[in-house]
Coordinates of C-alpha atoms in Angstrom, one line a residue:
M1 CA -79.0 127.9 21.7
K2 CA -82.4 126.3 21.0
W3 CA -82.6 123.4 18.5
S4 CA -85.9 123.2 16.6
W5 CA -86.9 119.6 16.4
S6 CA -90.1 120.5 14.6
L7 CA -91.9 119.6 11.4
R8 CA -90.8 122.8 9.7
A9 CA -87.2 122.5 10.8
C10 CA -86.7 118.9 9.9
G11 CA -89.0 118.5 7.0
G12 CA -91.2 115.9 8.7
T13 CA -92.0 114.8 12.3
D14 CA -91.5 111.1 11.5
I15 CA -88.0 111.5 10.1
C16 CA -86.8 113.6 13.0
T17 CA -88.2 111.3 15.6
V18 CA -86.8 108.2 14.0
L19 CA -83.3 109.8 13.7
L20 CA -83.3 111.0 17.3
L21 CA -84.5 107.7 18.6
W22 CA -81.8 105.9 16.5
F23 CA -79.0 108.0 18.0
L24 CA -80.2 107.5 21.5
A25 CA -80.6 103.8 21.0
F26 CA -77.1 103.5 19.5
A27 CA -75.6 105.4 22.5
L28 CA -77.4 103.2 25.0
I29 CA -76.4 100.0 23.2
S30 CA -72.8 101.2 23.1
C31 CA -72.8 101.9 26.9
V32 CA -74.5 98.6 27.7
S33 CA -72.2 96.5 25.3
A34 CA -68.9 97.8 26.8
S35 CA -68.0 95.4 29.6
T36 CA -65.3 95.1 32.3
I37 CA -63.7 91.7 32.3
R38 CA -61.3 90.3 34.9
A39 CA -58.5 88.5 33.1
G40 CA -57.8 85.6 35.5
T41 CA -54.5 83.9 34.8
D42 CA -54.6 84.1 31.0
V43 CA -54.8 87.6 29.5
Q44 CA -54.8 86.4 25.9
A45 CA -57.9 84.3 26.6
A46 CA -59.7 87.3 28.0
I47 CA -58.7 89.4 25.0
D48 CA -60.0 86.7 22.6
K49 CA -63.4 86.7 24.3
A50 CA -63.7 90.5 24.6
Q51 CA -65.5 92.9 22.3
N52 CA -64.3 96.3 21.0
G53 CA -64.7 98.9 23.7
D54 CA -64.4 96.4 26.6
T55 CA -62.0 97.0 29.6
I56 CA -59.9 94.0 30.8
V57 CA -58.6 94.3 34.3
V58 CA -55.4 92.3 35.1
G59 CA -54.5 91.7 38.7
P60 CA -51.0 91.3 40.4
G61 CA -48.8 88.4 39.2
Q62 CA -46.7 87.3 36.3
Y63 CA -48.3 86.7 32.9
N64 CA -47.3 85.5 29.5
P65 CA -47.0 88.0 26.5
F66 CA -50.2 88.8 24.7
E67 CA -51.5 90.5 21.5
V68 CA -54.1 93.2 21.5
D69 CA -56.1 92.9 18.3
K70 CA -59.2 94.8 19.4
A71 CA -60.0 98.3 20.6
L72 CA -59.7 97.4 24.2
R73 CA -58.6 99.1 27.5
I74 CA -56.2 96.7 29.3
V75 CA -55.6 98.0 32.8
G76 CA -53.1 96.4 35.3
V77 CA -53.9 96.7 39.0
G78 CA -51.1 96.1 41.4
W79 CA -48.4 96.1 38.7
P80 CA -48.8 92.8 37.0
V81 CA -45.5 91.7 35.3
I82 CA -45.1 90.6 31.7
Q83 CA -42.0 88.7 30.7
A84 CA -41.0 89.2 27.1
A85 CA -38.9 86.7 25.1
V86 CA -36.6 86.7 22.1
Q87 CA -38.8 88.1 19.2
L88 CA -41.8 87.9 21.4
P89 CA -42.7 91.3 22.8
G90 CA -44.3 91.6 26.2
I91 CA -47.3 93.3 24.5
T92 CA -48.0 93.5 20.8
I93 CA -50.7 96.0 19.7
T94 CA -52.2 95.4 16.2
A95 CA -55.6 97.1 16.7
D96 CA -56.5 100.8 16.4
G97 CA -57.8 102.6 19.5
A98 CA -56.2 100.3 22.2
L99 CA -55.0 101.5 25.6
I100 CA -52.5 99.8 27.9
S101 CA -51.9 101.0 31.5
G102 CA -50.4 99.7 34.7
F103 CA -48.0 97.0 33.7
K104 CA -44.3 96.2 34.3
I105 CA -42.6 94.6 31.4
K106 CA -39.3 92.7 31.7
G107 CA -37.6 92.8 28.3
V108 CA -34.9 91.0 26.4
P109 CA -31.7 92.7 25.3
E110 CA -30.3 92.5 21.7
D111 CA -29.0 89.1 20.9
S112 CA -28.4 88.4 17.2
T113 CA -27.5 84.7 17.8
A114 CA -30.6 84.0 19.8
K115 CA -32.7 85.8 17.2
F116 CA -31.2 83.8 14.3
N117 CA -31.8 80.6 16.2
Y118 CA -35.4 81.5 16.9
Y119 CA -36.2 82.0 13.2
M120 CA -34.5 78.8 12.3
Q121 CA -36.7 77.0 14.8
H122 CA -39.9 78.8 13.7
P123 CA -39.6 79.1 9.9
T124 CA -43.4 78.9 9.2
I125 CA -44.4 81.8 11.4
A126 CA -45.4 84.3 8.8
K127 CA -46.1 87.3 11.1
L128 CA -42.5 87.6 12.2
R129 CA -40.2 90.2 10.8
L130 CA -36.4 89.8 10.8
D131 CA -36.0 93.6 11.2
L132 CA -38.0 93.9 14.4
P133 CA -36.1 94.4 17.7
N134 CA -36.6 92.6 21.0
A135 CA -39.2 95.1 22.2
G136 CA -41.1 95.5 25.4
I137 CA -44.1 96.8 23.4
I138 CA -44.6 96.8 19.7
V139 CA -47.3 99.1 18.2
Q140 CA -48.8 98.3 14.9
G141 CA -52.1 100.2 15.2
N142 CA -53.2 103.8 15.1
D143 CA -54.6 105.8 18.0
V144 CA -52.8 103.7 20.6
A145 CA -52.2 105.0 24.1
M146 CA -49.6 103.6 26.6
Q147 CA -49.5 105.1 30.1
N148 CA -48.2 104.3 33.6
V149 CA -46.0 101.4 32.3
V150 CA -42.5 100.4 33.5
L151 CA -40.2 98.8 31.0
F152 CA -36.9 97.2 32.0
G153 CA -34.0 95.7 30.0
S154 CA -35.4 95.6 26.5
Q155 CA -33.5 96.1 23.3
V156 CA -36.2 98.7 22.6
G157 CA -38.7 99.7 25.2
V158 CA -41.5 100.9 22.9
Y159 CA -41.2 100.4 19.1
V160 CA -43.6 102.2 16.7
D161 CA -43.3 102.2 12.9
G162 CA -45.6 104.0 10.5
M163 CA -48.4 104.7 12.9
I164 CA -50.6 107.8 13.6
N165 CA -51.5 109.3 16.9
S166 CA -49.5 107.2 19.3
S167 CA -49.4 108.4 22.9
I168 CA -46.7 107.5 25.4
A169 CA -47.3 109.1 28.8
N170 CA -45.9 108.5 32.3
V171 CA -43.8 105.6 31.2
T172 CA -40.5 104.6 32.9
F173 CA -37.7 103.1 30.8
D174 CA -34.9 101.5 32.8
R175 CA -31.7 100.1 31.3
C176 CA -33.2 99.5 27.8
S177 CA -30.7 99.7 24.9
M178 CA -33.1 102.2 23.5
G179 CA -36.1 103.6 25.3
V180 CA -38.5 104.7 22.5
E181 CA -38.1 104.2 18.8
L182 CA -40.6 106.1 16.7
L183 CA -40.2 105.7 13.0
N184 CA -42.3 107.1 10.1
C185 CA -45.0 108.3 12.5
R186 CA -47.3 111.3 12.6
T187 CA -49.2 113.3 15.2
S188 CA -47.8 111.5 18.2
H189 CA -46.5 112.4 21.6
I190 CA -44.0 111.2 24.3
I191 CA -44.7 113.1 27.5
N192 CA -44.0 113.0 31.3
S193 CA -41.7 109.9 31.0
K194 CA -38.4 108.9 32.6
L195 CA -35.6 107.2 30.8
S196 CA -32.3 106.2 32.4
D197 CA -29.2 104.2 31.6
C198 CA -30.0 103.5 27.9
D199 CA -27.1 102.1 25.8
K200 CA -28.1 104.0 22.7
S201 CA -30.7 106.7 22.6
G202 CA -33.3 107.4 25.2
I203 CA -35.9 108.7 22.7
D204 CA -35.2 108.2 18.9
V205 CA -37.7 109.8 16.5
E206 CA -36.9 109.4 12.8
R207 CA -38.6 110.3 9.5
S208 CA -41.6 111.6 11.4
S209 CA -43.7 114.7 11.6
D210 CA -45.9 116.6 14.1
I211 CA -44.3 114.8 17.1
L212 CA -44.4 116.3 20.6
V213 CA -41.6 115.3 23.1
D214 CA -42.4 117.2 26.3
N215 CA -41.5 117.1 30.0
N216 CA -39.4 114.0 29.9
S217 CA -36.3 113.2 31.9
V218 CA -33.4 111.4 30.0
I219 CA -30.4 110.6 32.2
N220 CA -27.1 108.7 31.6
T221 CA -27.6 107.4 28.1
K222 CA -24.3 106.3 26.4
N223 CA -25.3 108.2 23.2
T224 CA -28.1 110.7 22.6
G225 CA -30.7 111.5 25.2
I226 CA -33.3 112.8 22.7
L227 CA -32.6 112.3 18.9
L228 CA -34.7 113.8 16.2
K229 CA -33.6 112.7 12.8
A230 CA -34.9 113.5 9.2
S231 CA -38.2 114.8 10.7
Q232 CA -40.2 118.0 10.6
V233 CA -42.8 120.1 12.4
C234 CA -41.9 118.7 15.8
R235 CA -41.6 120.2 19.3
L236 CA -39.0 119.2 21.9
S237 CA -39.9 121.1 25.1
N238 CA -39.6 121.1 28.9
N239 CA -37.3 118.1 28.9
T240 CA -34.3 117.4 31.1
A241 CA -31.3 115.7 29.5
S242 CA -28.3 115.0 31.8
G243 CA -25.2 112.9 31.6
N244 CA -25.5 111.9 28.0
T245 CA -23.2 112.2 25.0
E246 CA -25.6 114.6 23.4
G247 CA -28.5 115.8 25.5
I248 CA -30.8 116.8 22.6
A249 CA -29.7 116.3 19.0
V250 CA -31.6 117.5 15.9
W251 CA -30.2 115.9 12.7
N252 CA -31.3 116.8 9.2
S253 CA -34.6 118.1 10.5
S254 CA -36.6 121.3 9.9
L255 CA -39.5 123.4 11.3
T256 CA -38.9 122.1 14.8
D257 CA -39.1 124.1 18.1
V258 CA -36.5 123.2 20.8
Q259 CA -37.8 125.2 23.8
H260 CA -37.5 125.4 27.6
N261 CA -35.3 122.4 28.0
R262 CA -32.6 121.9 30.6
V263 CA -29.4 120.1 29.6
D264 CA -26.4 119.5 31.7
R265 CA -23.3 117.2 32.0
N266 CA -23.4 116.2 28.4
Y267 CA -20.7 116.6 25.8
Y268 CA -23.2 118.6 23.7
G269 CA -26.1 120.1 25.5
I270 CA -28.2 120.8 22.4
L271 CA -26.8 119.9 18.9
L272 CA -28.2 120.8 15.5
S273 CA -26.5 119.2 12.5
G274 CA -27.6 119.7 8.9
S275 CA -30.9 121.2 10.2
N276 CA -32.7 124.3 8.8
N277 CA -35.5 126.6 9.8
N278 CA -35.7 125.6 13.5
T279 CA -35.9 127.6 16.6
V280 CA -33.9 127.0 19.8
L281 CA -35.4 129.2 22.5
Y282 CA -35.3 129.7 26.3
N283 CA -33.2 126.6 27.0
V284 CA -30.7 126.3 29.9
A285 CA -27.4 124.6 29.0
Q286 CA -25.3 124.4 32.1
E287 CA -22.1 122.5 32.9
N288 CA -21.9 120.6 29.7
S289 CA -18.3 119.5 30.3
R290 CA -17.0 116.0 30.5
S291 CA -13.6 114.3 30.2
E292 CA -14.1 110.8 28.8
I293 CA -13.1 111.7 25.2
I294 CA -11.3 115.0 25.6
G295 CA -10.4 116.5 28.9
G296 CA -12.8 119.3 29.8
F297 CA -14.6 119.3 26.5
G298 CA -18.3 120.3 26.3
V299 CA -20.6 122.6 24.4
G300 CA -23.8 124.2 25.6
I301 CA -25.6 124.8 22.2
S302 CA -24.0 123.8 18.9
L303 CA -24.9 124.4 15.3
Q304 CA -22.9 122.3 12.8
E305 CA -22.7 121.0 9.2
N306 CA -24.6 123.5 7.1
S307 CA -27.3 124.2 9.6
S308 CA -29.0 127.4 8.3
N309 CA -31.9 129.8 8.8
N310 CA -32.2 128.9 12.5
I311 CA -33.0 131.2 15.4
I312 CA -31.0 130.7 18.6
A313 CA -32.5 133.1 21.2
G314 CA -33.2 133.6 24.8
N315 CA -31.0 130.7 26.0
T316 CA -28.5 130.5 28.9
A317 CA -25.2 128.7 28.3
S318 CA -22.7 128.4 31.1
K319 CA -19.7 126.5 32.5
S320 CA -18.6 124.7 29.3
L321 CA -15.7 124.9 26.9
N322 CA -17.9 126.7 24.3
G323 CA -21.1 128.2 25.6
L324 CA -22.5 128.7 22.0
E325 CA -20.9 127.5 18.8
L326 CA -21.5 127.6 15.0
I327 CA -19.1 125.5 13.0
K328 CA -18.7 124.0 9.6
G329 CA -20.7 125.8 7.0
C330 CA -23.6 127.3 9.0
M331 CA -25.1 130.4 7.5
D332 CA -28.1 132.8 7.8
N333 CA -28.7 132.0 11.5
V334 CA -29.7 134.6 14.1
V335 CA -28.1 134.4 17.5
Y336 CA -30.0 136.8 19.7
S337 CA -30.6 137.7 23.3
N338 CA -28.6 134.8 24.8
N339 CA -26.6 134.8 28.0
A340 CA -23.3 133.0 27.8
F341 CA -21.2 133.2 31.0
D342 CA -18.4 131.3 32.8
N343 CA -17.3 129.4 29.7
T344 CA -13.8 129.1 28.1
H345 CA -15.3 130.6 24.9
G346 CA -18.6 132.5 25.3
I347 CA -19.2 131.8 21.6
R348 CA -17.1 130.2 19.0
V349 CA -17.8 130.5 15.2
D350 CA -15.6 128.6 12.7
K351 CA -15.8 128.2 8.9
N352 CA -19.2 129.7 8.2
Y353 CA -20.7 133.0 7.1
N354 CA -23.7 135.4 7.1
N355 CA -24.8 134.7 10.7
L356 CA -26.1 137.6 12.7
I357 CA -25.0 137.7 16.3
Y358 CA -26.4 140.5 18.4
H359 CA -28.1 141.6 21.6
N360 CA -26.3 138.8 23.6
N361 CA -24.5 139.0 26.9
F362 CA -21.0 137.4 27.1
I363 CA -20.0 137.6 30.8
K364 CA -16.9 136.4 32.6
N365 CA -15.9 134.0 29.9
T366 CA -12.1 133.4 29.5
I367 CA -12.5 134.5 25.9
S368 CA -15.7 136.3 25.1
A369 CA -15.8 135.4 21.4
Y370 CA -13.8 133.4 18.8
D371 CA -14.3 134.0 15.1
N372 CA -12.2 131.9 12.7
S373 CA -12.2 131.6 8.9
T374 CA -15.7 133.2 8.7
H375 CA -17.6 136.3 7.6
N376 CA -20.3 136.9 10.2
F377 CA -21.9 140.0 11.6
W378 CA -21.7 140.9 15.3
N379 CA -24.2 143.8 15.4
A380 CA -27.4 145.0 13.9
S381 CA -28.8 148.3 15.3
V382 CA -27.0 147.2 18.5
G383 CA -24.2 144.8 19.2
N384 CA -23.5 142.6 22.2
Y385 CA -22.4 143.1 25.7
Y386 CA -18.9 141.8 26.6
S387 CA -17.7 142.0 30.2
D388 CA -14.1 142.6 28.9
Y389 CA -15.1 145.6 26.9
H390 CA -13.8 148.9 28.3
G391 CA -14.9 151.5 25.8
T392 CA -16.5 154.9 26.5
D393 CA -20.0 156.1 25.8
R394 CA -19.8 159.9 25.5
N395 CA -23.4 160.5 24.3
G396 CA -24.9 158.1 26.8
D397 CA -26.8 156.0 24.2
G398 CA -25.7 152.7 25.7
I399 CA -23.5 151.9 22.7
G400 CA -19.7 152.1 23.0
D401 CA -17.8 154.7 21.1
Q402 CA -15.1 152.2 20.1
P403 CA -15.7 148.9 18.3
Y404 CA -15.1 145.7 20.1
A405 CA -12.4 143.5 18.4
I406 CA -13.3 139.8 18.5
P407 CA -10.3 138.6 20.5
M408 CA -9.7 135.2 19.0
G409 CA -9.6 133.6 15.6
N410 CA -8.0 134.8 12.3
T411 CA -10.9 136.8 10.9
K412 CA -10.3 140.1 12.7
S413 CA -14.0 140.7 13.1
I414 CA -15.4 143.6 15.1
D415 CA -18.7 144.4 16.8
A416 CA -19.2 148.0 15.7
R417 CA -21.9 148.7 18.3
P418 CA -20.9 147.0 21.6
L419 CA -23.2 147.6 24.5
I420 CA -21.9 149.3 27.6
K421 CA -24.2 147.4 30.0
P422 CA -25.7 143.9 29.9
C423 CA -28.9 143.8 27.9
S424 CA -32.1 142.4 29.2
T425 CA -33.8 139.4 27.6
A426 CA -36.0 140.9 24.9
L427 CA -39.4 139.8 23.7
L428 CA -38.9 137.8 20.6
D429 CA -40.4 139.0 17.3
M430 CA -39.5 136.4 14.7
N431 CA -40.3 138.7 11.8
E432 CA -38.1 141.4 13.3
L433 CA -35.2 139.0 13.6
K434 CA -35.6 137.7 10.0
T435 CA -35.7 141.4 8.8
A436 CA -32.6 142.2 10.7
L437 CA -30.8 139.2 9.2
L438 CA -31.7 140.3 5.7
K439 CA -30.6 143.9 6.4
Y440 CA -27.3 143.4 8.2
A441 CA -25.9 140.0 7.1
R442 CA -25.2 140.5 3.5
F443 CA -21.9 138.9 2.7
N444 CA -21.5 137.1 -0.6
P445 CA -18.7 134.4 -0.4
G446 CA -17.9 134.9 -4.0
E447 CA -16.5 138.3 -3.1
D448 CA -13.6 136.7 -1.1
N449 CA -11.5 134.1 -2.8
N450 CA -9.6 133.4 0.5
V451 CA -12.7 132.0 2.3
P452 CA -11.8 128.3 3.0
Y453 CA -15.0 126.8 1.7
R454 CA -17.1 126.9 -1.4
Q455 CA -20.8 127.1 -2.1
V456 CA -22.7 124.8 -4.4
G457 CA -26.3 125.9 -4.8
G458 CA -27.5 126.7 -1.3
T459 CA -25.1 124.4 0.4
M460 CA -21.7 125.2 2.0
I461 CA -19.1 122.6 1.1
I462 CA -16.1 122.4 3.4
G463 CA -14.8 118.9 2.9
S464 CA -16.7 117.1 5.6
T465 CA -19.7 114.9 5.2
G466 CA -20.8 114.8 8.9
P467 CA -19.7 115.1 12.5
T468 CA -17.7 112.1 13.8
S469 CA -16.3 113.2 17.1
P470 CA -15.9 116.3 19.2
P471 CA -13.5 118.7 17.5
K472 CA -10.0 119.2 18.9
F473 CA -9.1 122.9 19.1
S474 CA -5.4 123.8 18.8
D475 CA -5.7 126.6 21.4
F476 CA -7.6 124.5 23.9
N477 CA -5.9 124.1 27.3
P478 CA -7.1 120.9 28.9
N479 CA -5.7 122.1 32.3
F480 CA -7.9 125.2 32.3
N481 CA -10.2 125.2 35.4
P482 CA -12.2 128.5 35.6
T483 CA -13.8 129.7 38.8
Y484 CA -17.5 129.7 38.2
S485 CA -19.8 132.4 39.3
S486 CA -23.2 133.7 38.2
P487 CA -23.4 136.9 36.2

């Protein structure tokens, strides 16, 4: 493409020349003005002398906490160490456009008594907020990037509230009470990071939108590995969550994609509660079975508490008490093209309705399916494959001539079109799945007065306000120990 810097194109040679020279001069001045500064022993003094756009290089050693109030790049070389203190983060970032890289930060755990004493001793410090945690890094600016940082022992490793475009990449969180707390944020991401041995959540995202949580490892947290709460339009993908209470939990959130994650050795691998219009696709939930609360309890993928209009598809759930489950008022969900094998229950549905469950494989489970106090639909144009189905197929169309009776639960449901052979994972067409839901799942709870729940508006009311602890099933045998094998 040829740009015409001519009299005719610009309307005057003088104007075009002046504009071009101005832009070139501005670019040259910007390049010249950006400096690289070596911090010496006092990082804060170097920051105070620096200009926006400068890079400050910090060498090995131990340094006092500092505040970044300019658009600077502060780069540690040789892993300099910052020691945080009560209500004094290792690094506080108040400027837009700052970058932090290459530091180790030793944090301070939660200590309410020490926090109170601190405020009593410093009553005139106006900047301090009583609600701030003892954090390794506190972010109070937009467009802030943190990368290649190690945080240890903080109440919260990185705390961000109300900011836009925060970036956390290649950060290690070790034995923090909470790794990352992202509140009221937009357009931010947490990627390629490792979190281990957190007391609360590894990653906690609340009241936020357009958040990407990708390719992180969250191991051995005492509560939730990755928590998304009251948020929307987010993506949780390619993460590993192992040895947590819940691996990935989505609470009261919508329009979120949970894809290609691997969850194992949690009580709940993936849990959606009170969440609508989400997709849970291509995840692997394996060996989610622990005994600290209930012997042998564990669920691969669970929908609970009125979670509706979600698509659960293409997942693998194995070696748990319940491979898949939908309980407590869930409706209008599609469960499609999943593989559930070597579980006690391949799938368990309890006290919900109008969910469409088809084109799944239930293989070598002790009980393929459990349907209790519900009205769900177990087939569309095709049903599911059950390894314990022994019907015939006289016309060779791949669909059994006899229906499959759901073996457990009080509903006496059937799959009218059970498959003779395992079905292959199909390409997902979201519009097709939604069309199938509307066509085949058409139960109106008002038609059945014996259904043990009621509907108010668009919400199922079943006498429970929220999950409290893993459910105890009357037919669960804690001594059951299946022999595991791949399908």
